[in-house]
Tab-separated table of C-alpha atoms in Angstrom:
chain	number	residue	atom	x	y	z
Y	1	MET	CA	83.011	135.399	129.477
Y	2	SER	CA	86.525	134.481	128.512
Y	3	THR	CA	86.873	136.750	125.480
Y	4	ALA	CA	87.885	140.383	125.781
Y	5	LEU	CA	85.763	143.319	124.743
Y	6	HIS	CA	88.205	145.617	122.963
Y	7	GLY	CA	88.162	149.335	122.306
Y	8	VAL	CA	86.053	150.325	125.295
Y	9	THR	CA	87.494	153.353	127.083
Y	10	VAL	CA	86.269	156.158	129.302
Y	11	GLY	CA	84.037	158.291	127.123
Y	12	THR	CA	82.890	155.461	124.851
Y	13	GLU	CA	79.244	156.087	123.996
Y	14	LEU	CA	76.803	153.239	123.475
Y	15	PRO	CA	74.678	153.334	120.325
Y	16	PRO	CA	71.537	155.171	121.539
Y	17	LEU	CA	68.210	153.342	121.557
Y	18	ALA	CA	65.347	155.530	120.284
Y	19	LEU	CA	61.887	154.173	121.051
Y	20	PRO	CA	58.525	155.016	119.519
Y	21	PRO	CA	56.006	156.929	121.674
Y	22	ILE	CA	54.583	154.728	124.454
Y	23	SER	CA	50.992	153.818	123.631
Y	24	ARG	CA	48.248	152.525	125.894
Y	25	THR	CA	48.572	149.238	124.024
Y	26	THR	CA	52.219	149.044	125.108
Y	27	LEU	CA	51.158	149.488	128.733
Y	28	ALA	CA	48.446	146.841	128.345
Y	29	LEU	CA	51.025	144.401	126.934
Y	30	PHE	CA	53.768	145.243	129.422
Y	31	GLY	CA	51.592	144.819	132.528
Y	32	PRO	CA	50.857	141.112	132.264
Y	33	ALA	CA	54.122	140.286	130.461
Y	34	SER	CA	56.240	141.885	133.181
Y	35	GLY	CA	53.897	140.847	135.995
Y	36	ASP	CA	53.351	144.434	137.136
Y	37	LEU	CA	49.572	144.708	137.307
Y	38	ASN	CA	49.476	147.863	139.430
Y	39	PRO	CA	46.223	149.427	138.168
Y	40	ILE	CA	47.694	152.940	138.321
Y	41	HIS	CA	49.292	152.067	134.939
Y	42	LEU	CA	46.234	150.432	133.407
Y	43	ASP	CA	43.018	151.803	134.859
Y	44	LEU	CA	42.076	155.438	134.318
Y	45	ASP	CA	39.543	155.322	137.137
Y	46	VAL	CA	42.215	154.297	139.630
Y	47	ALA	CA	44.610	156.978	138.363
Y	48	ARG	CA	41.913	159.645	138.765
Y	49	SER	CA	41.059	158.413	142.260
Y	50	ALA	CA	44.695	159.109	143.148
Y	51	GLY	CA	44.394	162.684	141.920
Y	52	LEU	CA	46.102	162.099	138.556
Y	53	ASP	CA	44.823	163.144	135.143
Y	54	ASP	CA	45.806	159.910	133.447
Y	55	VAL	CA	47.624	156.621	133.857
Y	56	PHE	CA	51.392	156.722	133.378
Y	57	ALA	CA	53.951	154.236	132.097
Y	58	HIS	CA	55.609	151.663	134.336
Y	59	GLY	CA	59.070	152.808	135.404
Y	60	MET	CA	60.169	149.235	134.778
Y	61	LEU	CA	59.200	149.597	131.105
Y	62	SER	CA	61.826	152.309	130.708
Y	63	MET	CA	64.301	150.234	132.717
Y	64	ALA	CA	63.608	147.328	130.339
Y	65	TYR	CA	64.496	149.675	127.475
Y	66	LEU	CA	67.804	150.365	129.237
Y	67	GLY	CA	68.266	146.601	129.385
Y	68	ARG	CA	67.813	146.537	125.600
Y	69	LEU	CA	70.357	149.350	125.257
Y	70	LEU	CA	72.896	147.208	127.132
Y	71	THR	CA	72.169	143.844	125.497
Y	72	GLY	CA	72.216	145.555	122.087
Y	73	TRP	CA	75.779	146.585	122.903
Y	74	VAL	CA	77.212	143.547	124.710
Y	75	ASP	CA	76.242	139.961	125.438
Y	76	GLN	CA	74.009	139.911	128.521
Y	77	ARG	CA	76.406	137.521	130.260
Y	78	ARG	CA	78.768	140.499	130.670
Y	79	ILE	CA	76.298	142.574	132.697
Y	80	ARG	CA	77.296	142.501	136.373
Y	81	SER	CA	74.836	145.077	137.699
Y	82	LEU	CA	72.160	147.525	136.640
Y	83	ALA	CA	70.689	150.230	138.853
Y	84	THR	CA	68.399	153.152	138.096
Y	85	ARG	CA	66.647	156.016	139.795
Y	86	PHE	CA	63.207	156.933	138.523
Y	87	VAL	CA	63.418	160.731	138.525
Y	88	ALA	CA	60.209	161.613	136.652
Y	89	VAL	CA	57.123	159.691	135.588
Y	90	THR	CA	56.697	158.821	131.906
Y	91	PRO	CA	53.332	159.986	130.562
Y	92	VAL	CA	51.366	158.069	127.952
Y	93	HIS	CA	52.739	159.062	124.500
Y	94	GLY	CA	56.101	159.932	126.021
Y	95	GLN	CA	58.879	159.065	123.560
Y	96	PRO	CA	62.016	157.783	125.318
Y	97	THR	CA	65.575	157.606	124.076
Y	98	CYS	CA	68.126	155.578	126.037
Y	99	THR	CA	71.764	156.600	126.195
Y	100	GLY	CA	74.887	155.275	127.864
Y	101	ARG	CA	78.460	156.429	128.256
Y	102	VAL	CA	81.436	154.696	129.841
Y	103	ALA	CA	82.342	156.783	132.893
Y	104	ALA	CA	85.110	154.638	134.370
Y	105	ILE	CA	87.108	151.456	133.927
Y	106	THR	CA	87.612	149.525	137.142
Y	107	GLU	CA	88.930	146.183	138.272
Y	108	VAL	CA	86.813	144.088	140.630
Y	109	ASP	CA	87.571	140.508	141.685
Y	110	GLY	CA	90.267	140.264	139.029
Y	111	GLU	CA	87.933	141.371	136.270
Y	112	ARG	CA	88.158	144.577	134.251
Y	113	ARG	CA	84.791	146.301	134.148
Y	114	ALA	CA	83.275	149.344	132.488
Y	115	GLU	CA	81.008	151.531	134.544
Y	116	VAL	CA	78.352	152.917	132.236
Y	117	GLU	CA	76.275	155.986	133.051
Y	118	LEU	CA	72.741	155.593	131.754
Y	119	ALA	CA	69.848	157.939	131.069
Y	120	VAL	CA	66.374	157.885	129.569
Y	121	VAL	CA	65.223	161.206	128.133
Y	122	LEU	CA	61.852	161.995	126.550
Y	123	ALA	CA	61.426	163.936	123.313
Y	124	ASP	CA	60.408	167.029	125.315
Y	125	GLY	CA	63.749	166.930	127.153
Y	126	THR	CA	62.504	165.434	130.435
Y	127	THR	CA	64.971	163.028	132.028
Y	128	THR	CA	62.939	160.133	133.418
Y	129	LEU	CA	65.628	157.666	134.519
Y	130	THR	CA	69.283	157.915	135.444
Y	131	GLY	CA	71.441	154.973	136.353
Y	132	THR	CA	74.579	152.924	136.117
Y	133	ALA	CA	75.554	149.509	134.811
Y	134	THR	CA	78.754	147.548	135.227
Y	135	ILE	CA	79.961	145.491	132.279
Y	136	ALA	CA	82.707	142.858	132.319
Y	137	LEU	CA	85.387	143.646	129.728
Y	138	GLU	CA	87.795	140.771	130.209
Y	139	GLU	CA	89.188	138.409	132.765
Y	140	SER	CA	92.633	139.423	133.923
T	1	MET	CA	48.179	165.137	153.163
T	2	SER	CA	51.070	163.158	154.579
T	3	PRO	CA	50.695	159.396	154.536
T	4	ALA	CA	50.378	157.532	157.816
T	5	ALA	CA	53.813	156.669	159.157
T	6	ILE	CA	55.070	153.164	158.455
T	7	ASP	CA	56.018	151.331	161.628
T	8	PRO	CA	59.848	151.267	161.604
T	9	SER	CA	59.848	147.937	163.440
T	10	VAL	CA	59.068	146.228	160.111
T	11	VAL	CA	62.698	146.724	159.049
T	12	GLY	CA	64.247	143.296	158.853
T	13	ARG	CA	60.902	141.556	158.356
T	14	VAL	CA	61.326	138.457	156.228
T	15	LEU	CA	58.537	138.101	153.687
T	16	PRO	CA	57.369	134.675	152.471
T	17	GLU	CA	59.638	132.872	150.023
T	18	ARG	CA	58.146	131.911	146.689
T	19	GLU	CA	59.092	129.435	144.006
T	20	VAL	CA	58.379	130.434	140.423
T	21	GLU	CA	59.059	128.773	137.105
T	22	VAL	CA	60.332	130.936	134.262
T	23	GLU	CA	58.065	130.343	131.274
T	24	ARG	CA	59.139	130.697	127.642
T	25	GLY	CA	55.763	132.148	126.673
T	26	ARG	CA	56.013	134.916	129.232
T	27	LEU	CA	59.551	135.777	128.113
T	28	ARG	CA	58.281	136.087	124.549
T	29	SER	CA	55.392	138.314	125.698
T	30	PHE	CA	57.885	140.474	127.592
T	31	ALA	CA	60.089	140.748	124.493
T	32	LEU	CA	57.071	141.794	122.428
T	33	ALA	CA	55.988	144.394	124.984
T	34	ILE	CA	59.416	146.067	125.080
T	35	GLY	CA	59.960	145.884	121.310
T	36	GLU	CA	62.907	143.492	121.615
T	37	THR	CA	64.400	142.751	118.183
T	38	ASP	CA	67.233	140.381	119.218
T	39	ALA	CA	66.080	136.864	118.307
T	40	VAL	CA	68.112	135.415	121.194
T	41	TYR	CA	65.253	136.488	123.497
T	42	THR	CA	62.427	134.918	121.472
T	43	ASP	CA	63.797	132.168	119.239
T	44	LEU	CA	65.037	128.935	120.786
T	45	ASP	CA	67.406	128.137	117.917
T	46	ALA	CA	68.964	131.599	118.086
T	47	ALA	CA	69.352	131.266	121.861
T	48	ARG	CA	71.026	127.852	121.562
T	49	THR	CA	73.299	129.052	118.783
T	50	ALA	CA	74.426	131.805	121.170
T	51	GLY	CA	75.265	129.186	123.797
T	52	HIS	CA	72.160	129.395	125.962
T	53	PRO	CA	70.364	126.256	127.163
T	54	ASP	CA	67.021	128.022	126.595
T	55	LEU	CA	65.666	131.554	126.179
T	56	PRO	CA	67.628	133.861	128.504
T	57	VAL	CA	65.852	135.955	131.141
T	58	PRO	CA	66.466	139.601	130.145
T	59	PRO	CA	68.106	141.976	132.637
T	60	THR	CA	65.035	143.506	134.300
T	61	PHE	CA	62.541	140.626	134.006
T	62	LEU	CA	63.352	139.301	137.482
T	63	PHE	CA	61.612	142.325	139.028
T	64	GLY	CA	58.228	140.887	138.124
T	65	VAL	CA	58.952	137.188	137.801
T	66	GLY	CA	57.020	136.548	141.013
T	67	LEU	CA	54.250	139.028	140.203
T	68	GLY	CA	51.246	138.684	137.925
T	69	ARG	CA	48.819	137.028	140.324
T	70	GLY	CA	46.775	140.232	140.606
T	71	PRO	CA	47.253	143.443	142.574
T	72	GLU	CA	45.816	142.104	145.848
T	73	GLN	CA	48.211	139.168	146.049
T	74	ASP	CA	51.193	140.928	144.445
T	75	PHE	CA	51.031	144.045	146.583
T	76	GLY	CA	49.445	142.642	149.734
T	77	TRP	CA	52.731	143.099	151.605
T	78	ILE	CA	52.439	146.863	151.001
T	79	ALA	CA	48.799	147.018	152.114
T	80	GLU	CA	49.788	145.135	155.281
T	81	LEU	CA	52.026	148.091	156.173
T	82	GLY	CA	49.015	150.387	156.003
T	83	VAL	CA	50.134	151.910	152.703
T	84	ASP	CA	47.689	152.790	149.909
T	85	LEU	CA	49.129	151.348	146.677
T	86	ARG	CA	47.891	154.401	144.759
T	87	ALA	CA	50.308	156.536	146.781
T	88	VAL	CA	53.338	154.419	145.857
T	89	LEU	CA	55.924	155.383	143.261
T	90	HIS	CA	58.960	153.348	142.256
T	91	GLY	CA	61.977	155.370	143.374
T	92	ASP	CA	65.020	153.206	142.689
T	93	GLN	CA	65.702	149.732	141.375
T	94	ALA	CA	68.972	147.807	141.417
T	95	PHE	CA	70.010	144.383	140.169
T	96	THR	CA	73.268	142.634	140.990
T	97	TYR	CA	73.741	139.589	138.771
T	98	HIS	CA	75.436	136.314	139.674
T	99	ALA	CA	74.322	133.989	136.879
T	100	LEU	CA	71.957	134.170	133.959
T	101	ALA	CA	68.589	132.451	134.376
T	102	HIS	CA	66.749	130.803	131.503
T	103	ALA	CA	63.284	129.611	130.595
T	104	GLY	CA	62.541	126.388	132.422
T	105	ASP	CA	64.468	127.383	135.524
T	106	THR	CA	62.637	127.246	138.818
T	107	LEU	CA	63.662	130.198	140.965
T	108	THR	CA	63.279	130.874	144.667
T	109	LEU	CA	62.558	134.473	145.633
T	110	ALA	CA	63.488	135.450	149.187
T	111	PRO	CA	62.336	139.012	150.004
T	112	ARG	CA	62.852	141.071	153.132
T	113	ILE	CA	62.096	144.633	154.162
T	114	ALA	CA	65.518	146.229	154.349
T	115	ASP	CA	64.774	149.809	155.375
T	116	VAL	CA	62.087	152.390	156.083
T	117	PHE	CA	62.774	156.103	156.337
T	118	SER	CA	61.092	159.445	155.712
T	119	ARG	CA	61.967	162.833	154.204
T	120	LYS	CA	60.356	166.254	154.125
T	121	GLY	CA	58.902	165.914	157.605
T	122	GLY	CA	57.128	162.679	156.788
T	123	ALA	CA	55.558	163.955	153.545
T	124	LEU	CA	57.565	161.300	151.717
T	125	GLN	CA	58.296	157.856	153.098
T	126	PHE	CA	60.699	155.350	151.605
T	127	LEU	CA	60.299	151.610	151.763
T	128	VAL	CA	63.229	149.420	150.722
T	129	ARG	CA	62.791	145.745	149.886
T	130	GLU	CA	65.608	143.376	148.988
T	131	THR	CA	65.000	140.086	147.220
T	132	ALA	CA	67.555	137.321	146.785
T	133	VAL	CA	66.887	135.164	143.725
T	134	ARG	CA	68.428	131.729	143.525
T	135	ARG	CA	67.926	128.574	141.566
T	136	THR	CA	66.250	125.772	143.484
T	137	ASP	CA	69.629	123.996	143.519
T	138	GLY	CA	70.892	126.925	145.595
T	139	ASP	CA	72.995	128.748	143.005
T	140	PRO	CA	72.508	132.522	143.322
T	141	VAL	CA	71.041	134.272	140.267
T	142	ALA	CA	70.630	137.894	141.349
T	143	ASP	CA	70.043	140.279	144.220
T	144	LEU	CA	67.329	142.890	143.774
T	145	ARG	CA	66.842	146.072	145.744
T	146	GLU	CA	63.819	148.297	145.208
T	147	THR	CA	62.981	151.590	146.868
T	148	LEU	CA	59.328	152.590	146.899
T	149	VAL	CA	58.301	156.176	147.589
T	150	VAL	CA	55.049	156.706	149.471
T	151	ARG	CA	53.569	160.155	148.951
T	152	GLY	CA	50.384	161.785	150.204
T	153	ILE	CA	47.265	161.550	148.063
T	154	SER	CA	45.692	164.956	147.533
T	155	SER	CA	42.335	163.748	146.257
């Protein structure tokens, strides 16, 4: 990207992305669309055989929501990296909200970049994902 | 119950390369599933107006671009390590991007097992796989790194 992204400083907060509760239909759509057909997310019998009470949402669904948070803020061609840790599983009906905050401005390979701290938090306060993204601000 | 230990000699194992074509229809299904509202990811005219040659591949789609053939084929590499898929949780996922991919691109996925280690006296094992994604012309698209956590099953 040759144009600059102005006004981004340490502490800048991204517009949060609030999602509706995750339904079983969402999981049934996300499995084949994403390619992740692990039955632990789709098949109650398999979940129970693993000692769980229910299926749970794909971690990559929440990471895809973080992708939406970023591409809703900047053009995707500015995203240099995205990394998350899955710190808690997301139950069916969990309602995630994605947030991001610029934690640092760095320069890498002659390019100014924002390091964004990311989180996904459910309505009950559970943090499910934490992570970081690096975003190109301008060529220098 | 602790899971059986993964043989540490698998670190460095190169897994089979795969070629996959990015399909517009699957990108649209992905956009629907994640509630995407930006037309750039679903509408060809909007994508081209934004300077894309075709629908762009969204940031996390590459994780599963080579999956979708069914659990036995997709996760066979895990079963070959003696790991029960039901005991696997996704621990970490990282993407480093080099160039945007688009619908119609044919991508080569080159995975390898990068690390295996355990915590809590073997009660938790960690399996790290790295996958280099490049266009068939050789241009790098992204590097992926996933950490899977293998726990005991108490059933």
